Amino acid sequence: MANEEDDPVIQEIDVYLAKSLAEKLYLFQYPVRPVSMTYDDIPHLSARIKPKQQKVELEMAIDTLNPNYCRSKGEQIALNVDGACADETGTYSSKLMDKQTFCSSQTTSNTSRYAAALYRQGELHLTPLHGILQLRPSFSYLDKADAKHREREAANEAGDSSQDEAEEDVKQITVRFSRPESEQARQRRVQSYEFLQKKHAEEPWVHLHYYGLRDSRSEHERQYLLCQGSSGVENTELVKSPSEYLMMLMPPSQEEEKDKPVAPSNVLSMAQLRTLPLADQIKILMKNVKVMPFANLMSLLGPSIDSVAVLRGIQKVAMLVQGNWVVKSDILYPKDSSSPHSGVPAEVLCRGRDFVMWKFTQSRWVVRKEVAAVTKLCAEDVKDFLEHMAVVRINKGWEFILPYDGEFIKKHPDVVQRQHMLWTGIQAKLEKVYNLVKETMPKKPDGQSGPAGLVSGDQRVQVAKRQAQQNHALLERELQRRKEQLRAASVLPGVRIKEEPVSEEGEEEEERGAEEAEEPMDTSPSGGLHGRLANGLPAGRAAGGDGFNGHPPSGSAGTPVARELRAFVQATFQRQFVLTLSELKRLFNLHLASLPPGHMLFSGISDRMLQDTVLAAGCKQILVPFPPQTAASPDEQKVFALWESGDMSDQHRQVLLEIFSKNYRVRRNMIQSRLTQECGEDLSKQELDKVLKDCCVSYGGMWYLKGTVQS
């Protein structure tokens, strides 16, 4: 109350809203001039406008008689612009810089809160502004002077040259045809700065007539700034409460909300970034940085973020390379995108970039020409891949951009093991797509290559100790096996223990005939099939989980790891029936990659343990007679098949597996006739198709067991 008494209301003024010029009224802001001079005193020679761009140019006369005007400078500028022989069509026809051009620019795109006010007879009339333009001096005449100068120099050079010189030799011209423009390229071109500038330049100028302040036409137009009629029909919008009236005068700015991006893109604001979910924060950071150590990522996310949650999130958007995290290719190249250089689809780009990342897991250095030769991508795409994660070294190649992070490798072995499994699956896919020769160099257990050429003495000692321990364990198991054989021989002198080394195919083939001769004849209906399959277990023993080779297999023990491994094997063969050892290892690595960190299967599963578990789970190894010139690796030549699944097609599959134990590839009619002969009934087309689909693949009119075909 005290404040109101100190500041009493002196006068109340009626406010009117005039709309006659609401869509036509612009405010021009001129450069500062001396107070004694008004712009009405300066003649406006011409004016023109580009309506779509709201761009205005005004040409005003310069007072050349003013004592502050430098006449010699004005003559020099006119001479530079128009040359010595100026005429009426020149910029300065009077051979003196006697005019100046002002060009407009928009000060703000939102003028809804601005109005022009006119106070008359105790009434305040407001007209909303349609635009606010700032007029600044234009120096385009300097560009004309430079162009004239270049023309004069070119004319002088042409005059100095001899006119009697012989004509230049005919030069060969190469004609090139541009490729059709894709839709993505057209959109990028339309949004480019050059295209927008060209489009703006093509808009024609509309010439205007300027009316001075005291002109009768100006007086007439100025009347539209007053509200027409005092009946209040036009001012119904002002019959509102004080708060609504203030809201109309000063509406909340919606420009920032409309233009605010959903997420930071090129320029990251940490304040905006931390308002997003953790997964989005990690994805945005990795997409912008491309390569980052885990410690740096944690420092950017803040000290309150749980490292376990970050580890879980980073593995969804990045891959581990030399202890550092590199963003995944499908994050940079989404499904429907393409290369800006060559137009190659995103799938091919992701495959090529994965190859570069995989090469850096093997070595610190990568050669660009080697990558281009393998991926068959253009040089610009390959350079983009390398610039994401490497720096070029003269006469050496491309080196990985960050040093090897051994601290992270030691601190998170479970994450490293899981990433190694993922890289193993990617490597198998790349070898198949690019027809790569398999790597023969030994890899580290964690799948990450350390600093090249730096191996300390302690590391050599540790490696030697581990090898000695492994050899010692193998010798202990071999000694125990021999003791059990001797003990069994002393108890049952006439019984010979069957030995079938799983990993040596040559010894299996040589011993098979002798073992079959010494074994008693099997009178079961499927005995013939058992005799023809190597490393096969009788169905009863296999189902019961009994051991073989005189001792229980590694995978059939009652440990939780063995039970978990056996469950994976049984579930896998129930789905696919026939698998090579190479494919089984790939599926197992993918299974490990899907498990949470610290799972029991990360303790280490050897190839022998995996094979023993397969045989103990009721599967048999099929000795497929591969051709001598085969390119299949030893793991690809080991084929395992589920012998009994419990459905009606078990007998048909067993006959089919017997056929492939003697033939590498078979025709369909031979399979059908053999099944009819063995089963004693004609198979329908649907039944035959089911058996073939379970176990075989067709290639070139022939049928092969799954995983054995060599394209």
Coordinates of C-alpha atoms in Angstrom, one line a residue, residues 474 477-478 481 499-504 508 535 548-556 565 581 585 605-616 635 638 640:
L474 CA 48.1 -83.6 -19.7
R477 CA 45.8 -87.5 -17.1
E478 CA 47.7 -89.8 -19.6
R481 CA 44.5 -93.5 -18.0
E499 CA 40.6 -96.5 -27.5
E500 CA 39.3 -93.9 -29.9
P501 CA 41.2 -90.6 -29.8
V502 CA 38.6 -88.0 -30.7
S503 CA 40.9 -85.3 -32.0
E504 CA 43.0 -87.5 -34.4
E508 CA 40.4 -93.3 -35.8
N535 CA 33.2 -92.5 -32.2
F548 CA 33.5 -94.0 -23.2
N549 CA 37.2 -94.8 -24.0
G550 CA 37.4 -96.4 -20.6
H551 CA 36.8 -93.2 -18.5
P552 CA 34.0 -90.7 -18.1
P553 CA 34.2 -87.8 -20.5
S554 CA 35.0 -84.3 -19.3
G555 CA 31.6 -82.9 -20.1
S556 CA 29.6 -85.8 -18.4
L565 CA 27.4 -77.3 -21.2
L581 CA 32.8 -78.7 -34.9
K585 CA 32.1 -73.6 -31.6
I605 CA 35.8 -74.9 -22.2
S606 CA 38.3 -76.8 -24.2
D607 CA 37.6 -78.3 -27.6
R608 CA 38.1 -81.8 -26.2
M609 CA 35.6 -81.1 -23.4
L610 CA 33.1 -79.8 -26.0
Q611 CA 33.5 -82.9 -28.2
D612 CA 33.2 -85.3 -25.3
T613 CA 30.0 -83.6 -24.2
V614 CA 28.6 -83.9 -27.7
L615 CA 29.3 -87.6 -27.8
A616 CA 27.9 -88.1 -24.3
D635 CA 37.3 -78.5 -37.3
K638 CA 34.5 -83.1 -37.9
F640 CA 28.5 -84.6 -35.5

